[in-house]
Amino acid sequence: MLQIKRKRNYGIDIARILSMFMVVVLHNLLQGGVLDFDSLGTANLMYFYLENLCIIAVNLFALISGYLMVDRKWKWQKLIVLWCTVIFWSVVTTGSFMVFRGTFNVKLLIKSFFPVLLKQYWYFNGYIVLFLLIPFLNAGFKYLEEKVISSVILALVLLSVTVGFIGNLFEQGGYTAFWLIVMYLVGAWIKKRQPIIKPIWLLMIYFGGAMVSLLGEVLSIVKIGHVDSWIKYNSPIVVVQAIAILLFLSNLKVTNNKVCQWLTSVSAMTFTVYLIDGNHYFYQYVLTNSFSFIKGVNLFSGVITILIGSIVMFMIFISVEYIRTSIMKKIR
């Protein structure tokens, strides 16, 4: 029987699971062919609102890294293990879906063996840089004055959501190692300071922020003809939303042993969800327009289909990772 450590913050496990589920929803809406970037239709605006709720996924996952790692011992072996997992799922996902679709591309299969070199997963490439810098980042929290570290983090965030948001800080909308470092620092700062804000206010910030982004998207469509820059990880609204959800979930109390066991097990496997769902072959050749049929159904059915479809995909991805880890444990 798994022994539950009461000191574990299961709210963070929920946050990790939620962030990867949001990634699946995001990909299904965008690459799945649901979103129309120049339409003001009611259904399309609702899907954009759902997108705005889930766009915090990357920021939330990076915030969690800082929250968890700032007080932990850095071990280089963890990166090697994770790197091997990335290669495994890059090759297996690519090969499996080639077989499933009945098409075989030698070039793409060979590329799948070199996911880092060929930037198959942008987040992992950025995470490598972040991981190697964690000892230095953590040392800052240990040896610098609190006022200094807080000022530096605040300056980095403000620069990122202003200068960086308009594209003049080499952040590419948040698709960089630098942005992951900024989010790591914020997550670590939250862990150290433990700011207390009423849960209702945090939820209002989260859902209200998505609405503000939606208004911005509507204005962009009206004035420019298409959605401009609102769906960016370094959007000031998206950053505030992600921080609000981290604060909300980090203060949740979970006491049921079975729920705690489930959260512990599933959260440890969540990165595989990204590795499969974000796999180049799956993303480009399988997921593309696979949910576009939703445009032909009513709004309620469309939203339910997206959510249920995303849950099913998430659970399938978790299940195959469970099989892999179970086999690896038996081999060892």
mmCIF file of C-alpha atoms in Angstrom:
data_model
loop_
_atom_site.group_PDB
_atom_site.id
_atom_site.type_symbol
_atom_site.label_atom_id
_atom_site.label_comp_id
_atom_site.label_asym_id
_atom_site.label_seq_id
_atom_site.Cartn_x
_atom_site.Cartn_y
_atom_site.Cartn_z
ATOM 1 C CA MET A 1 0.000 0.000 0.000
ATOM 2 C CA LEU A 2 1.318 3.442 -0.948
ATOM 3 C CA GLN A 3 2.178 5.510 2.120
ATOM 4 C CA ILE A 4 0.757 9.010 1.839
ATOM 5 C CA LYS A 5 2.993 11.804 3.053
ATOM 6 C CA ARG A 6 0.752 14.443 4.552
ATOM 7 C CA LYS A 7 3.270 17.181 3.845
ATOM 8 C CA ARG A 8 2.808 16.768 0.112
ATOM 9 C CA ASN A 9 0.830 19.578 -1.484
ATOM 10 C CA TYR A 10 -1.799 17.742 -3.508
ATOM 11 C CA GLY A 11 -3.135 21.008 -4.827
ATOM 12 C CA ILE A 12 0.081 21.254 -6.832
ATOM 13 C CA ASP A 13 -0.551 17.758 -8.210
ATOM 14 C CA ILE A 14 -3.982 18.975 -9.323
ATOM 15 C CA ALA A 15 -2.344 22.008 -10.926
ATOM 16 C CA ARG A 16 0.084 19.809 -12.846
ATOM 17 C CA ILE A 17 -2.700 17.521 -14.073
ATOM 18 C CA LEU A 18 -4.875 20.499 -14.990
ATOM 19 C CA SER A 19 -2.084 22.197 -16.937
ATOM 20 C CA MET A 20 -1.499 19.152 -19.143
ATOM 21 C CA PHE A 21 -5.234 18.662 -19.670
ATOM 22 C CA MET A 22 -5.368 22.292 -20.774
ATOM 23 C CA VAL A 23 -2.613 21.580 -23.309
ATOM 24 C CA VAL A 24 -4.807 18.888 -24.877
ATOM 25 C CA VAL A 25 -7.784 21.269 -25.015
ATOM 26 C CA LEU A 26 -5.637 24.013 -26.561
ATOM 27 C CA HIS A 27 -4.325 21.724 -29.274
ATOM 28 C CA ASN A 28 -7.798 20.366 -30.031
ATOM 29 C CA LEU A 29 -9.216 23.864 -30.395
ATOM 30 C CA LEU A 30 -6.387 25.250 -32.494
ATOM 31 C CA GLN A 31 -4.810 22.433 -34.483
ATOM 32 C CA GLY A 32 -8.046 20.489 -34.310
ATOM 33 C CA GLY A 33 -9.629 23.127 -36.526
ATOM 34 C CA VAL A 34 -12.273 24.530 -34.179
ATOM 35 C CA LEU A 35 -11.136 28.136 -33.841
ATOM 36 C CA ASP A 36 -11.791 30.639 -36.595
ATOM 37 C CA PHE A 37 -9.497 33.643 -36.198
ATOM 38 C CA ASP A 38 -11.691 36.115 -38.076
ATOM 39 C CA SER A 39 -15.207 35.175 -36.950
ATOM 40 C CA LEU A 40 -17.437 36.963 -34.424
ATOM 41 C CA GLY A 41 -19.964 34.130 -34.272
ATOM 42 C CA THR A 42 -21.297 33.273 -30.821
ATOM 43 C CA ALA A 43 -19.960 29.715 -30.889
ATOM 44 C CA ASN A 44 -16.536 30.822 -32.085
ATOM 45 C CA LEU A 45 -16.308 33.438 -29.321
ATOM 46 C CA MET A 46 -17.213 30.780 -26.761
ATOM 47 C CA TYR A 47 -14.429 28.553 -28.077
ATOM 48 C CA PHE A 48 -12.067 31.495 -27.832
ATOM 49 C CA TYR A 49 -13.127 31.984 -24.215
ATOM 50 C CA LEU A 50 -12.328 28.312 -23.567
ATOM 51 C CA GLU A 51 -8.970 28.873 -25.267
ATOM 52 C CA ASN A 52 -8.356 31.863 -22.979
ATOM 53 C CA LEU A 53 -9.079 29.708 -19.935
ATOM 54 C CA CYS A 54 -6.593 27.068 -21.059
ATOM 55 C CA ILE A 55 -3.820 29.282 -22.463
ATOM 56 C CA ILE A 56 -2.295 29.445 -18.965
ATOM 57 C CA ALA A 57 -1.155 25.804 -19.314
ATOM 58 C CA VAL A 58 2.512 26.439 -20.155
ATOM 59 C CA ASN A 59 2.910 29.221 -17.603
ATOM 60 C CA LEU A 60 1.255 27.113 -14.922
ATOM 61 C CA PHE A 61 3.535 24.137 -15.596
ATOM 62 C CA ALA A 62 6.643 26.343 -15.438
ATOM 63 C CA LEU A 63 5.389 28.045 -12.258
ATOM 64 C CA ILE A 64 4.972 24.605 -10.706
ATOM 65 C CA SER A 65 8.595 23.762 -11.543
ATOM 66 C CA GLY A 66 9.774 26.761 -9.552
ATOM 67 C CA TYR A 67 7.338 26.062 -6.719
ATOM 68 C CA LEU A 68 8.576 22.495 -6.336
ATOM 69 C CA MET A 69 12.272 22.770 -7.201
ATOM 70 C CA VAL A 70 13.346 25.840 -5.247
ATOM 71 C CA ASP A 71 13.785 23.837 -2.036
ATOM 72 C CA ARG A 72 14.860 20.531 -3.577
ATOM 73 C CA LYS A 73 18.280 19.108 -4.245
ATOM 74 C CA TRP A 74 19.304 19.403 -7.897
ATOM 75 C CA LYS A 75 20.223 16.080 -9.524
ATOM 76 C CA TRP A 76 21.542 15.990 -13.085
ATOM 77 C CA GLN A 77 20.357 12.383 -13.433
ATOM 78 C CA LYS A 78 16.769 13.605 -13.556
ATOM 79 C CA LEU A 79 17.457 15.397 -16.814
ATOM 80 C CA ILE A 80 18.966 12.268 -18.355
ATOM 81 C CA VAL A 81 15.958 10.173 -17.355
ATOM 82 C CA LEU A 82 13.555 12.771 -18.715
ATOM 83 C CA TRP A 83 15.576 13.076 -21.931
ATOM 84 C CA CYS A 84 15.358 9.309 -22.465
ATOM 85 C CA THR A 85 11.598 9.469 -21.882
ATOM 86 C CA VAL A 86 11.318 12.237 -24.486
ATOM 87 C CA ILE A 87 13.219 10.159 -27.053
ATOM 88 C CA PHE A 88 11.127 7.074 -26.272
ATOM 89 C CA TRP A 89 7.790 8.783 -26.792
ATOM 90 C CA SER A 90 9.029 10.740 -29.789
ATOM 91 C CA VAL A 91 9.941 7.511 -31.579
ATOM 92 C CA VAL A 92 7.037 5.372 -30.341
ATOM 93 C CA THR A 93 4.381 8.004 -31.047
ATOM 94 C CA THR A 94 5.717 8.733 -34.515
ATOM 95 C CA GLY A 95 6.100 5.051 -35.407
ATOM 96 C CA SER A 96 2.747 4.016 -33.945
ATOM 97 C CA PHE A 97 0.720 6.620 -35.794
ATOM 98 C CA MET A 98 2.555 5.865 -39.040
ATOM 99 C CA VAL A 99 1.422 2.269 -38.682
ATOM 100 C CA PHE A 100 -2.079 3.383 -37.672
ATOM 101 C CA ARG A 101 -2.403 5.644 -40.732
ATOM 102 C CA GLY A 102 -0.765 3.157 -43.062
ATOM 103 C CA THR A 103 1.886 5.656 -44.162
ATOM 104 C CA PHE A 104 5.619 5.311 -43.601
ATOM 105 C CA ASN A 105 8.036 8.218 -43.832
ATOM 106 C CA VAL A 106 11.652 7.235 -43.199
ATOM 107 C CA LYS A 107 12.806 10.844 -42.893
ATOM 108 C CA LEU A 108 10.266 11.707 -40.190
ATOM 109 C CA LEU A 109 10.955 8.479 -38.322
ATOM 110 C CA ILE A 110 14.698 9.209 -38.253
ATOM 111 C CA LYS A 111 13.994 12.753 -37.066
ATOM 112 C CA SER A 112 11.986 11.355 -34.151
ATOM 113 C CA PHE A 113 15.194 9.868 -32.720
ATOM 114 C CA PHE A 114 16.630 13.377 -32.317
ATOM 115 C CA PRO A 115 13.825 15.415 -30.705
ATOM 116 C CA VAL A 116 16.141 17.910 -29.027
ATOM 117 C CA LEU A 117 18.534 18.440 -31.919
ATOM 118 C CA LEU A 118 15.638 18.977 -34.322
ATOM 119 C CA LYS A 119 13.426 20.864 -31.829
ATOM 120 C CA GLN A 120 10.525 18.428 -31.881
ATOM 121 C CA TYR A 121 9.387 19.682 -28.466
ATOM 122 C CA TRP A 122 10.057 23.362 -27.881
ATOM 123 C CA TYR A 123 9.157 23.173 -24.186
ATOM 124 C CA PHE A 124 11.674 20.435 -23.451
ATOM 125 C CA ASN A 125 14.415 22.308 -25.321
ATOM 126 C CA GLY A 126 13.686 25.339 -23.183
ATOM 127 C CA TYR A 127 13.457 23.207 -20.054
ATOM 128 C CA ILE A 128 16.970 21.830 -20.623
ATOM 129 C CA VAL A 129 18.361 25.349 -20.320
ATOM 130 C CA LEU A 130 16.165 26.073 -17.304
ATOM 131 C CA PHE A 131 17.159 22.824 -15.593
ATOM 132 C CA LEU A 132 20.875 23.492 -15.994
ATOM 133 C CA LEU A 133 20.422 26.935 -14.447
ATOM 134 C CA ILE A 134 18.301 25.805 -11.490
ATOM 135 C CA PRO A 135 21.284 25.581 -9.062
ATOM 136 C CA PHE A 136 22.117 29.223 -9.814
ATOM 137 C CA LEU A 137 18.494 30.360 -9.612
ATOM 138 C CA ASN A 138 17.985 28.589 -6.303
ATOM 139 C CA ALA A 139 21.214 30.033 -4.962
ATOM 140 C CA GLY A 140 19.768 33.473 -5.612
ATOM 141 C CA PHE A 141 16.891 32.747 -3.256
ATOM 142 C CA LYS A 142 19.312 31.381 -0.671
ATOM 143 C CA TYR A 143 21.979 34.082 -0.688
ATOM 144 C CA LEU A 144 20.398 37.282 -2.018
ATOM 145 C CA GLU A 145 18.368 39.603 0.144
ATOM 146 C CA GLU A 146 14.631 39.107 -0.184
ATOM 147 C CA LYS A 147 14.166 42.676 -1.380
ATOM 148 C CA VAL A 148 16.773 42.198 -4.121
ATOM 149 C CA ILE A 149 15.379 38.911 -5.467
ATOM 150 C CA SER A 150 11.819 40.290 -5.365
ATOM 151 C CA SER A 151 12.872 43.420 -7.259
ATOM 152 C CA VAL A 152 14.709 41.410 -9.925
ATOM 153 C CA ILE A 153 11.759 39.065 -10.466
ATOM 154 C CA LEU A 154 9.311 41.954 -10.639
ATOM 155 C CA ALA A 155 11.516 43.741 -13.188
ATOM 156 C CA LEU A 156 11.812 40.607 -15.330
ATOM 157 C CA VAL A 157 8.041 40.052 -15.293
ATOM 158 C CA LEU A 158 7.248 43.681 -16.117
ATOM 159 C CA LEU A 159 9.745 43.712 -18.985
ATOM 160 C CA SER A 160 8.358 40.437 -20.314
ATOM 161 C CA VAL A 161 4.691 41.437 -20.280
ATOM 162 C CA THR A 162 5.361 44.842 -21.833
ATOM 163 C CA VAL A 163 8.443 44.988 -24.043
ATOM 164 C CA GLY A 164 8.409 41.225 -24.476
ATOM 165 C CA PHE A 165 4.679 41.106 -25.172
ATOM 166 C CA ILE A 166 5.022 43.426 -28.164
ATOM 167 C CA GLY A 167 7.890 41.312 -29.478
ATOM 168 C CA ASN A 168 10.955 43.348 -28.558
ATOM 169 C CA LEU A 169 12.598 41.152 -25.916
ATOM 170 C CA PHE A 170 13.353 38.021 -27.969
ATOM 171 C CA GLU A 171 10.737 35.995 -26.078
ATOM 172 C CA GLN A 172 8.758 34.831 -29.126
ATOM 173 C CA GLY A 173 5.475 35.015 -27.273
ATOM 174 C CA GLY A 174 6.812 32.848 -24.447
ATOM 175 C CA TYR A 175 8.210 29.994 -26.554
ATOM 176 C CA THR A 176 11.723 30.378 -25.116
ATOM 177 C CA ALA A 177 13.932 29.167 -22.282
ATOM 178 C CA PHE A 178 14.124 32.739 -20.997
ATOM 179 C CA TRP A 179 10.380 32.830 -20.437
ATOM 180 C CA LEU A 180 10.419 29.491 -18.631
ATOM 181 C CA ILE A 181 13.145 30.889 -16.358
ATOM 182 C CA VAL A 182 11.014 33.934 -15.561
ATOM 183 C CA MET A 183 8.051 31.716 -14.695
ATOM 184 C CA TYR A 184 10.284 29.434 -12.615
ATOM 185 C CA LEU A 185 11.436 32.421 -10.575
ATOM 186 C CA VAL A 186 7.857 33.569 -10.015
ATOM 187 C CA GLY A 187 6.811 30.078 -8.916
ATOM 188 C CA ALA A 188 9.777 29.849 -6.548
ATOM 189 C CA TRP A 189 8.971 33.298 -5.124
ATOM 190 C CA ILE A 190 5.375 32.222 -4.489
ATOM 191 C CA LYS A 191 6.610 29.130 -2.640
ATOM 192 C CA LYS A 192 8.931 31.240 -0.469
ATOM 193 C CA ARG A 193 6.499 34.054 0.262
ATOM 194 C CA GLN A 194 3.190 32.133 0.307
ATOM 195 C CA PRO A 195 1.003 35.193 -0.430
ATOM 196 C CA ILE A 196 -2.560 34.858 0.883
ATOM 197 C CA ILE A 197 -5.433 36.030 -1.318
ATOM 198 C CA LYS A 198 -9.071 35.033 -0.882
ATOM 199 C CA PRO A 199 -9.968 32.093 -3.175
ATOM 200 C CA ILE A 200 -12.998 33.919 -4.600
ATOM 201 C CA TRP A 201 -10.777 36.772 -5.753
ATOM 202 C CA LEU A 202 -8.357 34.345 -7.390
ATOM 203 C CA LEU A 203 -11.182 32.675 -9.327
ATOM 204 C CA MET A 204 -12.562 36.056 -10.357
ATOM 205 C CA ILE A 205 -9.122 37.038 -11.657
ATOM 206 C CA TYR A 206 -8.858 33.794 -13.606
ATOM 207 C CA PHE A 207 -12.284 33.816 -15.253
ATOM 208 C CA GLY A 208 -12.380 37.607 -15.533
ATOM 209 C CA GLY A 209 -8.977 37.655 -17.191
ATOM 210 C CA ALA A 210 -10.215 35.244 -19.852
ATOM 211 C CA MET A 211 -13.136 37.595 -20.500
ATOM 212 C CA VAL A 212 -10.829 40.625 -20.820
ATOM 213 C CA SER A 213 -8.742 38.700 -23.357
ATOM 214 C CA LEU A 214 -11.923 37.798 -25.229
ATOM 215 C CA LEU A 215 -12.897 41.477 -25.443
ATOM 216 C CA GLY A 216 -9.439 42.231 -26.793
ATOM 217 C CA GLU A 217 -9.831 39.483 -29.382
ATOM 218 C CA VAL A 218 -13.203 40.858 -30.466
ATOM 219 C CA LEU A 219 -11.717 44.330 -30.874
ATOM 220 C CA SER A 220 -8.818 42.869 -32.864
ATOM 221 C CA ILE A 221 -11.216 41.105 -35.235
ATOM 222 C CA VAL A 222 -13.310 44.280 -35.651
ATOM 223 C CA LYS A 223 -10.389 46.672 -36.119
ATOM 224 C CA ILE A 224 -7.751 44.446 -37.766
ATOM 225 C CA GLY A 225 -9.800 41.621 -39.233
ATOM 226 C CA HIS A 226 -8.266 38.815 -37.162
ATOM 227 C CA VAL A 227 -7.083 37.985 -33.656
ATOM 228 C CA ASP A 228 -3.745 39.685 -33.154
ATOM 229 C CA SER A 229 -1.559 39.031 -30.094
ATOM 230 C CA TRP A 230 -3.876 38.016 -27.273
ATOM 231 C CA ILE A 231 -3.014 34.320 -27.268
ATOM 232 C CA LYS A 232 0.549 34.620 -26.008
ATOM 233 C CA TYR A 233 2.111 33.073 -22.936
ATOM 234 C CA ASN A 234 3.741 36.381 -21.972
ATOM 235 C CA SER A 235 0.483 38.315 -22.194
ATOM 236 C CA PRO A 236 0.099 40.228 -18.907
ATOM 237 C CA ILE A 237 -3.432 38.865 -18.566
ATOM 238 C CA VAL A 238 -2.353 35.252 -19.107
ATOM 239 C CA VAL A 239 0.472 35.627 -16.582
ATOM 240 C CA VAL A 240 -1.866 36.987 -13.907
ATOM 241 C CA GLN A 241 -4.384 34.213 -14.622
ATOM 242 C CA ALA A 242 -1.728 31.516 -14.237
ATOM 243 C CA ILE A 243 -0.474 32.967 -10.960
ATOM 244 C CA ALA A 244 -4.037 33.177 -9.659
ATOM 245 C CA ILE A 245 -4.713 29.506 -10.396
ATOM 246 C CA LEU A 246 -1.421 28.406 -8.835
ATOM 247 C CA LEU A 247 -2.250 30.339 -5.665
ATOM 248 C CA PHE A 248 -5.780 28.939 -5.621
ATOM 249 C CA LEU A 249 -4.770 25.304 -6.108
ATOM 250 C CA SER A 250 -1.694 25.417 -3.855
ATOM 251 C CA ASN A 251 -4.004 26.191 -0.939
ATOM 252 C CA LEU A 252 -6.460 23.371 -1.618
ATOM 253 C CA LYS A 253 -6.587 20.680 1.031
ATOM 254 C CA VAL A 254 -6.992 17.070 -0.091
ATOM 255 C CA THR A 255 -7.357 14.488 2.678
ATOM 256 C CA ASN A 256 -8.916 11.407 1.067
ATOM 257 C CA ASN A 257 -6.199 8.738 0.808
ATOM 258 C CA LYS A 258 -7.439 7.212 -2.436
ATOM 259 C CA VAL A 259 -7.701 10.614 -4.088
ATOM 260 C CA CYS A 260 -4.214 11.475 -2.823
ATOM 261 C CA GLN A 261 -2.811 8.233 -4.253
ATOM 262 C CA TRP A 262 -4.486 8.864 -7.600
ATOM 263 C CA LEU A 263 -3.207 12.446 -7.759
ATOM 264 C CA THR A 264 0.324 11.342 -6.881
ATOM 265 C CA SER A 265 0.354 8.647 -9.556
ATOM 266 C CA VAL A 266 -1.246 10.654 -12.357
ATOM 267 C CA SER A 267 0.689 13.881 -11.776
ATOM 268 C CA ALA A 268 3.966 11.981 -12.119
ATOM 269 C CA MET A 269 2.952 10.879 -15.625
ATOM 270 C CA THR A 270 1.524 14.141 -16.960
ATOM 271 C CA PHE A 271 4.545 15.220 -19.011
ATOM 272 C CA THR A 272 3.950 12.251 -21.288
ATOM 273 C CA VAL A 273 0.615 13.810 -22.232
ATOM 274 C CA TYR A 274 2.561 16.693 -23.765
ATOM 275 C CA LEU A 275 5.095 14.355 -25.401
ATOM 276 C CA ILE A 276 2.353 12.438 -27.224
ATOM 277 C CA ASP A 277 -0.101 15.257 -27.878
ATOM 278 C CA GLY A 278 2.689 17.612 -28.939
ATOM 279 C CA ASN A 279 4.507 15.020 -31.039
ATOM 280 C CA HIS A 280 5.278 16.524 -34.448
ATOM 281 C CA TYR A 281 3.772 13.663 -36.450
ATOM 282 C CA PHE A 282 0.638 13.395 -34.296
ATOM 283 C CA TYR A 283 0.160 17.170 -34.218
ATOM 284 C CA GLN A 284 0.630 17.715 -37.959
ATOM 285 C CA TYR A 285 -0.807 14.591 -39.528
ATOM 286 C CA VAL A 286 -3.345 13.179 -37.060
ATOM 287 C CA LEU A 287 -4.738 16.059 -35.007
ATOM 288 C CA THR A 288 -5.049 18.593 -37.850
ATOM 289 C CA ASN A 289 -8.755 19.455 -38.361
ATOM 290 C CA SER A 290 -9.806 16.325 -36.459
ATOM 291 C CA PHE A 291 -12.318 18.403 -34.450
ATOM 292 C CA SER A 292 -13.435 20.709 -37.257
ATOM 293 C CA PHE A 293 -16.771 18.856 -37.453
ATOM 294 C CA ILE A 294 -17.698 20.673 -34.230
ATOM 295 C CA LYS A 295 -18.397 23.795 -36.282
ATOM 296 C CA GLY A 296 -21.461 22.013 -37.607
ATOM 297 C CA VAL A 297 -23.060 21.249 -34.247
ATOM 298 C CA ASN A 298 -24.695 23.508 -31.673
ATOM 299 C CA LEU A 299 -22.596 25.336 -29.080
ATOM 300 C CA PHE A 300 -23.492 23.101 -26.123
ATOM 301 C CA SER A 301 -22.708 19.916 -28.043
ATOM 302 C CA GLY A 302 -19.504 21.456 -29.360
ATOM 303 C CA VAL A 303 -18.167 22.425 -25.932
ATOM 304 C CA ILE A 304 -19.100 19.048 -24.443
ATOM 305 C CA THR A 305 -17.444 17.241 -27.356
ATOM 306 C CA ILE A 306 -14.218 19.214 -26.939
ATOM 307 C CA LEU A 307 -14.096 18.599 -23.191
ATOM 308 C CA ILE A 308 -15.002 14.915 -23.322
ATOM 309 C CA GLY A 309 -12.710 14.312 -26.279
ATOM 310 C CA SER A 310 -9.863 16.001 -24.427
ATOM 311 C CA ILE A 311 -10.511 13.963 -21.272
ATOM 312 C CA VAL A 312 -10.488 10.719 -23.262
ATOM 313 C CA MET A 313 -7.254 11.652 -25.007
ATOM 314 C CA PHE A 314 -5.667 12.687 -21.706
ATOM 315 C CA MET A 315 -6.590 9.392 -20.053
ATOM 316 C CA ILE A 316 -5.344 7.347 -23.022
ATOM 317 C CA PHE A 317 -1.992 9.150 -22.932
ATOM 318 C CA ILE A 318 -1.737 8.625 -19.161
ATOM 319 C CA SER A 319 -2.658 4.951 -19.579
ATOM 320 C CA VAL A 320 0.087 4.198 -22.083
ATOM 321 C CA GLU A 321 2.617 5.953 -19.848
ATOM 322 C CA TYR A 322 1.395 3.828 -16.951
ATOM 323 C CA ILE A 323 2.016 0.715 -19.046
ATOM 324 C CA ARG A 324 5.524 1.924 -19.924
ATOM 325 C CA THR A 325 6.474 2.735 -16.327
ATOM 326 C CA SER A 326 5.038 -0.574 -15.103
ATOM 327 C CA ILE A 327 7.139 -2.486 -17.629
ATOM 328 C CA MET A 328 10.234 -0.490 -16.670
ATOM 329 C CA LYS A 329 9.713 -1.309 -12.982
ATOM 330 C CA LYS A 330 9.491 -5.030 -13.760
ATOM 331 C CA ILE A 331 12.639 -4.883 -15.892
ATOM 332 C CA ARG A 332 14.556 -3.195 -13.067
#
